[in-house]
PDB file of C-alpha atoms in Angstrom:
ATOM      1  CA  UNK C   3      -9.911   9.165  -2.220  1.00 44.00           C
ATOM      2  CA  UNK C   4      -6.218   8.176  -1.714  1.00 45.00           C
ATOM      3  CA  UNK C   5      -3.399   8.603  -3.519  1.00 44.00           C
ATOM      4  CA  UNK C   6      -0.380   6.061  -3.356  1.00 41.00           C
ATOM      5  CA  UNK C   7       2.949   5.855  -4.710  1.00 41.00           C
ATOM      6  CA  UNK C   8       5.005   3.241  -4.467  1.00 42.00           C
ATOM      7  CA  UNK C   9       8.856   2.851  -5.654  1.00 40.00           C
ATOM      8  CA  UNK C  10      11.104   0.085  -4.621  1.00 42.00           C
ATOM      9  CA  UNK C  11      15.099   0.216  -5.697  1.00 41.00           C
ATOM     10  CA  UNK C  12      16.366  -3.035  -5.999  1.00 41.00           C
ATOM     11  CA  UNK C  13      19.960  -4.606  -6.714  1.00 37.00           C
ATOM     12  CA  UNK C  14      18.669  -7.014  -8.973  1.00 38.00           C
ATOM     13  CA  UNK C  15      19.328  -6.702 -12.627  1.00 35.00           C
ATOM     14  CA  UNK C  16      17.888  -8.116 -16.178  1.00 33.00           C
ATOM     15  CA  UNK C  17      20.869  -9.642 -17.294  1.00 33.00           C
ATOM     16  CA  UNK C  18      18.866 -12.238 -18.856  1.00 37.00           C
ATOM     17  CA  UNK C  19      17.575 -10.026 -21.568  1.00 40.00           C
ATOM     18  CA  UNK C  20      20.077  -7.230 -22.215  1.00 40.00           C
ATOM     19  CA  UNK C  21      21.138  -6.908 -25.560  1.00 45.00           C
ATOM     20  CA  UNK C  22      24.726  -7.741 -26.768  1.00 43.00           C
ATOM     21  CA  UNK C  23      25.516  -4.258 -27.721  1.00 46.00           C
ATOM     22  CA  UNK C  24      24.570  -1.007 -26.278  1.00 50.00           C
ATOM     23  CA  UNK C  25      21.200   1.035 -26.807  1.00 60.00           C
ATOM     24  CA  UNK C  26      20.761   4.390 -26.969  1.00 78.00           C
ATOM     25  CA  UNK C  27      17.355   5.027 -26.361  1.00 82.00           C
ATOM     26  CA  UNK C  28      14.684   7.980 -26.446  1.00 88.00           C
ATOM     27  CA  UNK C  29      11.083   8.140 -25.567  1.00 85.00           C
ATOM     28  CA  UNK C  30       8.329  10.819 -24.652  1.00 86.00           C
ATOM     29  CA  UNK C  31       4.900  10.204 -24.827  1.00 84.00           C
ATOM     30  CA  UNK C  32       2.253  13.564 -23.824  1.00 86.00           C
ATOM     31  CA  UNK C  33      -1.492  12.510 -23.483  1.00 83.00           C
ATOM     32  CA  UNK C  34      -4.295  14.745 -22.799  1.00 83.00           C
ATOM     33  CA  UNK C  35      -7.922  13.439 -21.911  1.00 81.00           C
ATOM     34  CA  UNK C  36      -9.528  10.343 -20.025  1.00 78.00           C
ATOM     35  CA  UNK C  37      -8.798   6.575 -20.050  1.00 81.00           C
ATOM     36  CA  UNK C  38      -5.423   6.700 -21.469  1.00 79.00           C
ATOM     37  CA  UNK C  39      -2.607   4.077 -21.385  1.00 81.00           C
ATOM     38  CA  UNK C  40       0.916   4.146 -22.011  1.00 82.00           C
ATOM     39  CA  UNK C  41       3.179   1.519 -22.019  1.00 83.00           C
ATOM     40  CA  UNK C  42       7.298   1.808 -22.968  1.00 86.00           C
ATOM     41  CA  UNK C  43      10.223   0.000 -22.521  1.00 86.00           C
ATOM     42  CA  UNK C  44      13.884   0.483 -23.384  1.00 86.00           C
ATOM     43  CA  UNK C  45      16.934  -2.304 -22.971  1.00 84.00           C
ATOM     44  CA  UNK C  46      20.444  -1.316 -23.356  1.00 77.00           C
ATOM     45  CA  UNK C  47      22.092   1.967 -21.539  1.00 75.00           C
ATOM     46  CA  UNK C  48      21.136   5.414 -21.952  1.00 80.00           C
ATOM     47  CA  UNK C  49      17.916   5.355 -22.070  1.00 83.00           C
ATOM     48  CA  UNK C  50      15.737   8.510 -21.559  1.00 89.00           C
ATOM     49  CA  UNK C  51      11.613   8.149 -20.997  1.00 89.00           C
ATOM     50  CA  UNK C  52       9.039  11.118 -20.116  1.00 88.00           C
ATOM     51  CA  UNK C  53       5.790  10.536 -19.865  1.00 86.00           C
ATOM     52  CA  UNK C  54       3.106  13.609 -19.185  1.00 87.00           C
ATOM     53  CA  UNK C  55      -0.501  12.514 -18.542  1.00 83.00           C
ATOM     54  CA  UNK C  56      -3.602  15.366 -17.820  1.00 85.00           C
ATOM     55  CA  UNK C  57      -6.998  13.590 -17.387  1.00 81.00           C
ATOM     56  CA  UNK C  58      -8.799  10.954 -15.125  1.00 79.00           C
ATOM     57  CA  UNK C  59      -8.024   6.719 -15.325  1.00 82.00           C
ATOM     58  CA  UNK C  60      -4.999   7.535 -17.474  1.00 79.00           C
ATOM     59  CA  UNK C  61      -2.061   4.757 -16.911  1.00 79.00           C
ATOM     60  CA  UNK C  62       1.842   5.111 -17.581  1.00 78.00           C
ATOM     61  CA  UNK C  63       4.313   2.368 -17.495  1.00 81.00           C
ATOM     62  CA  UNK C  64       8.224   2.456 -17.961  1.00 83.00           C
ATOM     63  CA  UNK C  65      10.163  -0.221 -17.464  1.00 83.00           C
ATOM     64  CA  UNK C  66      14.453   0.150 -18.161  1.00 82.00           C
ATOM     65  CA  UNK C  67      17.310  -2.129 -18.026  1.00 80.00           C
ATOM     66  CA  UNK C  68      20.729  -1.027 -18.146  1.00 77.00           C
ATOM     67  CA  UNK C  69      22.919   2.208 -17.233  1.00 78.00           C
ATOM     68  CA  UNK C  70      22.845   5.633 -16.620  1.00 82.00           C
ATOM     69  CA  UNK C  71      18.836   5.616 -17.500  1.00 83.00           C
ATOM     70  CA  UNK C  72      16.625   8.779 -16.716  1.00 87.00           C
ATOM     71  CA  UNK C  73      12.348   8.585 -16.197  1.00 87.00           C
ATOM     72  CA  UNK C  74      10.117  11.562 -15.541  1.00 85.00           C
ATOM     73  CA  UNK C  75       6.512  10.919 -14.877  1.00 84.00           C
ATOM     74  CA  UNK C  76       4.229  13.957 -14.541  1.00 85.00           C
ATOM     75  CA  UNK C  77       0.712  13.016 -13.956  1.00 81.00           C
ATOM     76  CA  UNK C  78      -2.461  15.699 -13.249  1.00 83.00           C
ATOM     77  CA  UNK C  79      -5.495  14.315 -12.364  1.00 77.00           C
ATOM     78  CA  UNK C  80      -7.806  11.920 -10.444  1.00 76.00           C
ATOM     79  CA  UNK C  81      -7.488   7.953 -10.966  1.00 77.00           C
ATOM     80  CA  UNK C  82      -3.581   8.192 -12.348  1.00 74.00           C
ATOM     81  CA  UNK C  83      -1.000   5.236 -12.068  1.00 74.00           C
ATOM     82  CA  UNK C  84       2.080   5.469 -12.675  1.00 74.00           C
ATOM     83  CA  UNK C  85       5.059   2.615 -12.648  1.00 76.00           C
ATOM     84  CA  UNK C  86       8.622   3.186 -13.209  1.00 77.00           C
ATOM     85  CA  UNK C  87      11.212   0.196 -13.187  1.00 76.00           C
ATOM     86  CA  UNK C  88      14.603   0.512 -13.602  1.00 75.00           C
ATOM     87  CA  UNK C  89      17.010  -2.364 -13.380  1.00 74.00           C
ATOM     88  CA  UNK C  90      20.855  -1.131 -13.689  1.00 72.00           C
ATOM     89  CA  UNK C  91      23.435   2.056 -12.199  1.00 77.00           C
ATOM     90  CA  UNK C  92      22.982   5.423 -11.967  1.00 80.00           C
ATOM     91  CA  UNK C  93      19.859   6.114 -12.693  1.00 81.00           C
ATOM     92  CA  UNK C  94      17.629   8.341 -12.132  1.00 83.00           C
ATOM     93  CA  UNK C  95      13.307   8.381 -11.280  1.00 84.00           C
ATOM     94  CA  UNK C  96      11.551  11.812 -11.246  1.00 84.00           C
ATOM     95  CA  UNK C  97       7.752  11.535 -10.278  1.00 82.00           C
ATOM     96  CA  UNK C  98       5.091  14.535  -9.775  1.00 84.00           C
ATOM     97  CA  UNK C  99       1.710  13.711  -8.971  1.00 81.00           C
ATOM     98  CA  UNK C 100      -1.357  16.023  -8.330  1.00 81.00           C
ATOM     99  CA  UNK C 101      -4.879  15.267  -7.557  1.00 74.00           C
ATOM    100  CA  UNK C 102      -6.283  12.380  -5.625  1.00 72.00           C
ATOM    101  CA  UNK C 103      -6.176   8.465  -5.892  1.00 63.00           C
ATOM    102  CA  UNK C 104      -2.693   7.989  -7.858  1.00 68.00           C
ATOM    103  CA  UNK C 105      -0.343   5.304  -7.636  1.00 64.00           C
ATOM    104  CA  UNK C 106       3.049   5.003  -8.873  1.00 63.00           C
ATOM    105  CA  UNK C 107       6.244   2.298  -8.671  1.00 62.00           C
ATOM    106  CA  UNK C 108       9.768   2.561  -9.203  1.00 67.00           C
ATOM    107  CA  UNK C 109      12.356  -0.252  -9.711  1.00 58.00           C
ATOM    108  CA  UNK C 110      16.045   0.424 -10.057  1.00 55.00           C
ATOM    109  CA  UNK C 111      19.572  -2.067  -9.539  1.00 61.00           C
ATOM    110  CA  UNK C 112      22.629  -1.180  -8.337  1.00 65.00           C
ATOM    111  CA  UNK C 113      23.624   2.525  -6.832  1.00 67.00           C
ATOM    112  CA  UNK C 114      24.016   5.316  -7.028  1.00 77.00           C
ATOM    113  CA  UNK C 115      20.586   5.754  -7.700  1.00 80.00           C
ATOM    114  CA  UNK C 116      18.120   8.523  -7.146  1.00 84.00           C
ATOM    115  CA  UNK C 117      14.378   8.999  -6.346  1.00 84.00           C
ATOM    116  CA  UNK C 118      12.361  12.202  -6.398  1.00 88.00           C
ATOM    117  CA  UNK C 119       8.758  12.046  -5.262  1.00 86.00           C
ATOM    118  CA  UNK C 120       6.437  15.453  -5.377  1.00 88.00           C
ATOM    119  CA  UNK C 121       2.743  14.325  -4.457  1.00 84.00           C
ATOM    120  CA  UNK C 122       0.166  17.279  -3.626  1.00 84.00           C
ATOM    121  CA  UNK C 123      -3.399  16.624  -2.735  1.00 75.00           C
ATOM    122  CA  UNK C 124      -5.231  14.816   0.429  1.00 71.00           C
ATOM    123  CA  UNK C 125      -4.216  10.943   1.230  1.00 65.00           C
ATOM    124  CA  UNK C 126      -0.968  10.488  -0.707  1.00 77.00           C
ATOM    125  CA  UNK C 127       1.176   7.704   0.236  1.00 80.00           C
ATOM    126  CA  UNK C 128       4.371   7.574  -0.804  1.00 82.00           C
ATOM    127  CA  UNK C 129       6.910   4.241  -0.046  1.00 80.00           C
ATOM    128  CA  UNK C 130      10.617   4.319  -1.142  1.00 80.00           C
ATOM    129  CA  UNK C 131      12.635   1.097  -1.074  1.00 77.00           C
ATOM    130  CA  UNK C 132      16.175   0.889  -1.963  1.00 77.00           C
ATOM    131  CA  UNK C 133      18.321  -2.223  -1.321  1.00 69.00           C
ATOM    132  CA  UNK C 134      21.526  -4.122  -1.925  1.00 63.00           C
ATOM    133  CA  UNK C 135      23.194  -0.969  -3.291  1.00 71.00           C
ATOM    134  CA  UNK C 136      25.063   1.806  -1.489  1.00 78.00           C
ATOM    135  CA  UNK C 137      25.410   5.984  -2.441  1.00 83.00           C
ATOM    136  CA  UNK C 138      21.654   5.987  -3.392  1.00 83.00           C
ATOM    137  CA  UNK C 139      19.547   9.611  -2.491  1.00 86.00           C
ATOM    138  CA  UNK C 140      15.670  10.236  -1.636  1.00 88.00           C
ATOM    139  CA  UNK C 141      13.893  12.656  -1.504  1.00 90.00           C
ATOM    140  CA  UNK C 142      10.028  12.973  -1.075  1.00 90.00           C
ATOM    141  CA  UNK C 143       8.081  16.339  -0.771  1.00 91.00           C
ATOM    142  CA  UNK C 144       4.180  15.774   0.329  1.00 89.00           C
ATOM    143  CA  UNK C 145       1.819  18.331   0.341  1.00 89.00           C
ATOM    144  CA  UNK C 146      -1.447  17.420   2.046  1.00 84.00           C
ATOM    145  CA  UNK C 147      -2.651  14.236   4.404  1.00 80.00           C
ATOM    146  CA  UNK C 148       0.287  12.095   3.700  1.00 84.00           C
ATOM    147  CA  UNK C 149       2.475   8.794   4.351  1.00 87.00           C
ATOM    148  CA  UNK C 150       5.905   8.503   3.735  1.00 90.00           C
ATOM    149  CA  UNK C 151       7.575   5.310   4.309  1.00 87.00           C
ATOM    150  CA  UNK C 152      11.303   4.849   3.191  1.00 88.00           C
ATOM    151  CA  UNK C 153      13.493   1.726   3.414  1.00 85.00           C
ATOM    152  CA  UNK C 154      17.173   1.907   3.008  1.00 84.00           C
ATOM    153  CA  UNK C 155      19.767  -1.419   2.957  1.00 82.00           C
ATOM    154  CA  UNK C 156      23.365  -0.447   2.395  1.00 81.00           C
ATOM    155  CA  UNK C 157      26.457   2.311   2.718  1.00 84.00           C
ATOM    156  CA  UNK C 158      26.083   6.163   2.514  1.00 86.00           C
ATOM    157  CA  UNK C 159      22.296   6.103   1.638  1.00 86.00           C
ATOM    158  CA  UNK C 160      20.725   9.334   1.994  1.00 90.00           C
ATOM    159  CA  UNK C 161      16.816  10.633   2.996  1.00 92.00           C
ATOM    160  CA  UNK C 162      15.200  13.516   3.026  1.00 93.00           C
ATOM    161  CA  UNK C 163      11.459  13.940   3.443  1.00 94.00           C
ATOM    162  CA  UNK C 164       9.374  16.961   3.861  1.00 94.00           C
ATOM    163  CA  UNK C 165       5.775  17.271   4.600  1.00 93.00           C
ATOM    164  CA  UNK C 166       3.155  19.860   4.486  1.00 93.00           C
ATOM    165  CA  UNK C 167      -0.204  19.693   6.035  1.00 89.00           C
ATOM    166  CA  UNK C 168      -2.483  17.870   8.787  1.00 81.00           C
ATOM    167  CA  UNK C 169      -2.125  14.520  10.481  1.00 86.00           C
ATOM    168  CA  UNK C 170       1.187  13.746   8.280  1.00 91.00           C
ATOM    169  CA  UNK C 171       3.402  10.870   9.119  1.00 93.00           C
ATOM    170  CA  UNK C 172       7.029   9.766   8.394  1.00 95.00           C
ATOM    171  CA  UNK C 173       8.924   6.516   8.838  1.00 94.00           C
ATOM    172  CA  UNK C 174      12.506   6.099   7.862  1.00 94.00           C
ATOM    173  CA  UNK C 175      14.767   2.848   8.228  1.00 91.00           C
ATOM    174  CA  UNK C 176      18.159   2.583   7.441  1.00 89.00           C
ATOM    175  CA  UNK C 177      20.333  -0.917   7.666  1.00 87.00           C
ATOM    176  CA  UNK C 178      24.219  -0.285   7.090  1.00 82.00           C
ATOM    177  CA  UNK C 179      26.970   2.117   7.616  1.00 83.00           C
ATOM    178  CA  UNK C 180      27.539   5.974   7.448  1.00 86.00           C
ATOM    179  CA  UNK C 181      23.648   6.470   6.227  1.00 89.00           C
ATOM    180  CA  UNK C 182      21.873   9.973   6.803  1.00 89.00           C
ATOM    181  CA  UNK C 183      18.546  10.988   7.049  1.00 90.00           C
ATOM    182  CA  UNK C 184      19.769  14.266   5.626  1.00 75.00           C
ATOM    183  CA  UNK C 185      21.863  15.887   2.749  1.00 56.00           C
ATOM    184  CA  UNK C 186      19.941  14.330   0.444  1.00 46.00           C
ATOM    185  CA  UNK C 187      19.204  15.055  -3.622  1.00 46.00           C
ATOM    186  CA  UNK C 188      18.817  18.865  -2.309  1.00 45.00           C
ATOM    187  CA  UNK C 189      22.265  18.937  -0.608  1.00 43.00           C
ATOM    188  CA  UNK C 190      20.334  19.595   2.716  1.00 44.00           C
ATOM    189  CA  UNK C 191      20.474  18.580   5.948  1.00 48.00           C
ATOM    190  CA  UNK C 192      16.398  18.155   6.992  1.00 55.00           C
ATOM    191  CA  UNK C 193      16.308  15.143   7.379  1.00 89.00           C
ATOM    192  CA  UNK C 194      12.483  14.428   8.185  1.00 95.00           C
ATOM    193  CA  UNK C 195      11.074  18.265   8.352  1.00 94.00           C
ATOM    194  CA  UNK C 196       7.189  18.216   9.254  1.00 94.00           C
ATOM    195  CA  UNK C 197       4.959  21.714   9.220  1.00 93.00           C
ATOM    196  CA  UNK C 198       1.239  21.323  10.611  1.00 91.00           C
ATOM    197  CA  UNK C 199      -0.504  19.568  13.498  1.00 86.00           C
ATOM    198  CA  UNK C 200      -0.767  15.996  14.462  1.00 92.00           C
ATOM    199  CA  UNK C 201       2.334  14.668  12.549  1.00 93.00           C
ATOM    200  CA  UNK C 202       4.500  11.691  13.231  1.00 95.00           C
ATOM    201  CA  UNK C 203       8.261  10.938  13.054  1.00 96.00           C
ATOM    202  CA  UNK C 204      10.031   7.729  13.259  1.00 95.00           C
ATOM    203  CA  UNK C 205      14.123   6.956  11.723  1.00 94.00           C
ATOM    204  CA  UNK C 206      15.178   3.861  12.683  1.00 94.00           C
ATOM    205  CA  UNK C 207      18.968   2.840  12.288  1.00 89.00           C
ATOM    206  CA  UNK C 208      20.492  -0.281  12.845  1.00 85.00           C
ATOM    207  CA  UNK C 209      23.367  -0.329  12.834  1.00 78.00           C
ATOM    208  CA  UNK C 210      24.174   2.878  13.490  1.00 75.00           C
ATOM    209  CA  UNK C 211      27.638   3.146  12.973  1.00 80.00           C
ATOM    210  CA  UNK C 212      28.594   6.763  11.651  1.00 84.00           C
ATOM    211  CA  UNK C 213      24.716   7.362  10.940  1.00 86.00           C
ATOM    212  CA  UNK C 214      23.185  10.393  11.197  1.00 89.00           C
ATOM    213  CA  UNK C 215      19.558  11.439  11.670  1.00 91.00           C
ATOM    214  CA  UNK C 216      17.300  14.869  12.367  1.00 92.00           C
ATOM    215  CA  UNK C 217      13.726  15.386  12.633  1.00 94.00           C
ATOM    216  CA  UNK C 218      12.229  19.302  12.873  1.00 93.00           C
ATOM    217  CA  UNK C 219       9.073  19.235  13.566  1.00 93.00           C
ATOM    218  CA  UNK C 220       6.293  22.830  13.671  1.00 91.00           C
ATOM    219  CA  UNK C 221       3.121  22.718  14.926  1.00 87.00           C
ATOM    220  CA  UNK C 222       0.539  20.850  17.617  1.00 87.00           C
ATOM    221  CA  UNK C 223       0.728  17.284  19.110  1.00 88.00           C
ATOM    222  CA  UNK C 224       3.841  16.328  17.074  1.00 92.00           C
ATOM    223  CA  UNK C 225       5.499  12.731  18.383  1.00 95.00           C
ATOM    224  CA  UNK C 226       9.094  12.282  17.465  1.00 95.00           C
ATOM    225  CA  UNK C 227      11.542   8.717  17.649  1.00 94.00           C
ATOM    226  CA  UNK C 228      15.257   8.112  16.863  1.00 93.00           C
ATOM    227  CA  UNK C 229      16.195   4.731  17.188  1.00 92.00           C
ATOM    228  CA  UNK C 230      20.249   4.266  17.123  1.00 88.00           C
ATOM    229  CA  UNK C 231      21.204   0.481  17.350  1.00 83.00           C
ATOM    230  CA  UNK C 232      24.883  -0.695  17.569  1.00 75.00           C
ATOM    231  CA  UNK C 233      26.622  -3.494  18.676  1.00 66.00           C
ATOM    232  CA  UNK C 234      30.007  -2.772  19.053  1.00 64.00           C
ATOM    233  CA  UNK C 235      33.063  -2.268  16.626  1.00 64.00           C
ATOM    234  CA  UNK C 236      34.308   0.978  14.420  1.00 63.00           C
ATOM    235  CA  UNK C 237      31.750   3.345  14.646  1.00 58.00           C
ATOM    236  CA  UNK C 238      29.718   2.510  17.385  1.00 62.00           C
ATOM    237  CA  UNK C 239      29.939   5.854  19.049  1.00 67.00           C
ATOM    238  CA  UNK C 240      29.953   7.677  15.649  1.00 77.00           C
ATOM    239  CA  UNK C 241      26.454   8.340  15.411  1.00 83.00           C
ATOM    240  CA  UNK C 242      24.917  11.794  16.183  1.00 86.00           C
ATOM    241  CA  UNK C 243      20.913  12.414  16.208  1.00 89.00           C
ATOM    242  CA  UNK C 244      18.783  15.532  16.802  1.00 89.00           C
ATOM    243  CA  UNK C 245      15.101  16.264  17.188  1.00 91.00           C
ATOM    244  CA  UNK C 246      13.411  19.762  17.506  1.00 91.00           C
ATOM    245  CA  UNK C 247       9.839  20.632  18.082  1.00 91.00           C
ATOM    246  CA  UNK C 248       8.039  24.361  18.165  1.00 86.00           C
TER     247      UNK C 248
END
């Protein structure tokens, strides 16, 4: 079975229904056993969701509007979904998955956001967009067969992905100025790291201006691309890349 997790940072936000005044909000919800569903959602700023599920064909969803918001999912189990959205600034999405066929979302607004993905188990997928914002971090750790895919539009964005196991692959894009697929929520500078055979790399800058980007790869029949586009201006020769493969 697969696992998949999606999340997808976005600049748009839910002006249409925040409240007039600001929300301070709490919520944690901890269910044990099979077939569960949770649902929560918080408007205003400040708002603070956890969710813990252990059991098969449970379902969490948190959806936040406003500033400064925090969401932890924690999932253990077969059949899990999981979906985060978070429309606003600074926040903050934490999700941990383990077992097979899980999926998950994320949705945030305007940076500096941040994204944390931990998946363990065989076929995990695991696709990070962020867009329209700048300052924004990501960083995914797989363990097992997995997918990473991560989408960056803006200024300063930073990635980080590390994977663990067979057959893994890794695609990172990057659209604006002085991003890095390094230094990211772990202060690092990894960029894409890959341990195990038959893995694939691919970043993928344009424009490249000021950019940064490293892929280490260890093991068999590793492949490894670093695509650096510019077109001229401040910056065009700013860009520094590095690939190494044992």
């Amino acid at each position: 079975m697969k696992r998949s997790l999606f999340i997808s940072v976005s600049a748009a936000a839910l002006f249409a229904t925040a409240p007039a005044f600001a929300q301070s909000n709490t919520s944690a919800v901890d269910q044990s056993g099979s077939s569960n569903s949770t649902t929560v959602s918080q408007n205003g700023n400040n708002g603070t969701s956890s969710v813990s599920q252990s059991g098969s064909n449970a379902t969490g969803t948190i959806t936040q509007s406003g500033s400064t918001n925090g969401s932890s999912v924690v999932q253990s189990g077969n059949y899990n979904q999981s979906t985060v959205t978070q429309s606003g600034t600074n926040a903050t999405s934490a999700i941990n998955q383990s077992g097979n066929g899980s999926a998950a979302a994320f949705g945030g607004g305007n940076g500096p956001n941040r994204v944390v993905v931990s998946q363990s188990g065989v076929g995990a997928e695991s696709s990070v967009t962020q867009a329209g914002s700048d300052r924004n971090d990501v960083q995914v750790v797989q363990q097992g067969d997995s997918t990473s895919f991560v989408d960056q539009n803006g200024v300063s964005q930073e990635a980080e992905v590390y994977q663990t196991g067979d057959r893994n692959q890794s695609f990172v894009r990057q659209n604006g100025n002085s991003n890095q697929v390094g230094n990211a929520n772990s202060g690092g500078a990894a960029g894409v790291q890959q341990t195990g055979d038959d893995n694939f790399a691919s970043i993928d800058q344009d424009p490249a201006t000021y950019g940064t980007a490293s892929i280490t790869q260890g093991g068999d029949a590793n492949v490894a691309a670093i695509t650096q586009e510019t077109s001229g201006g401040a910056g065009a020769n700013r860009s520094n890349a590095s690939a190494t493969q044992s």
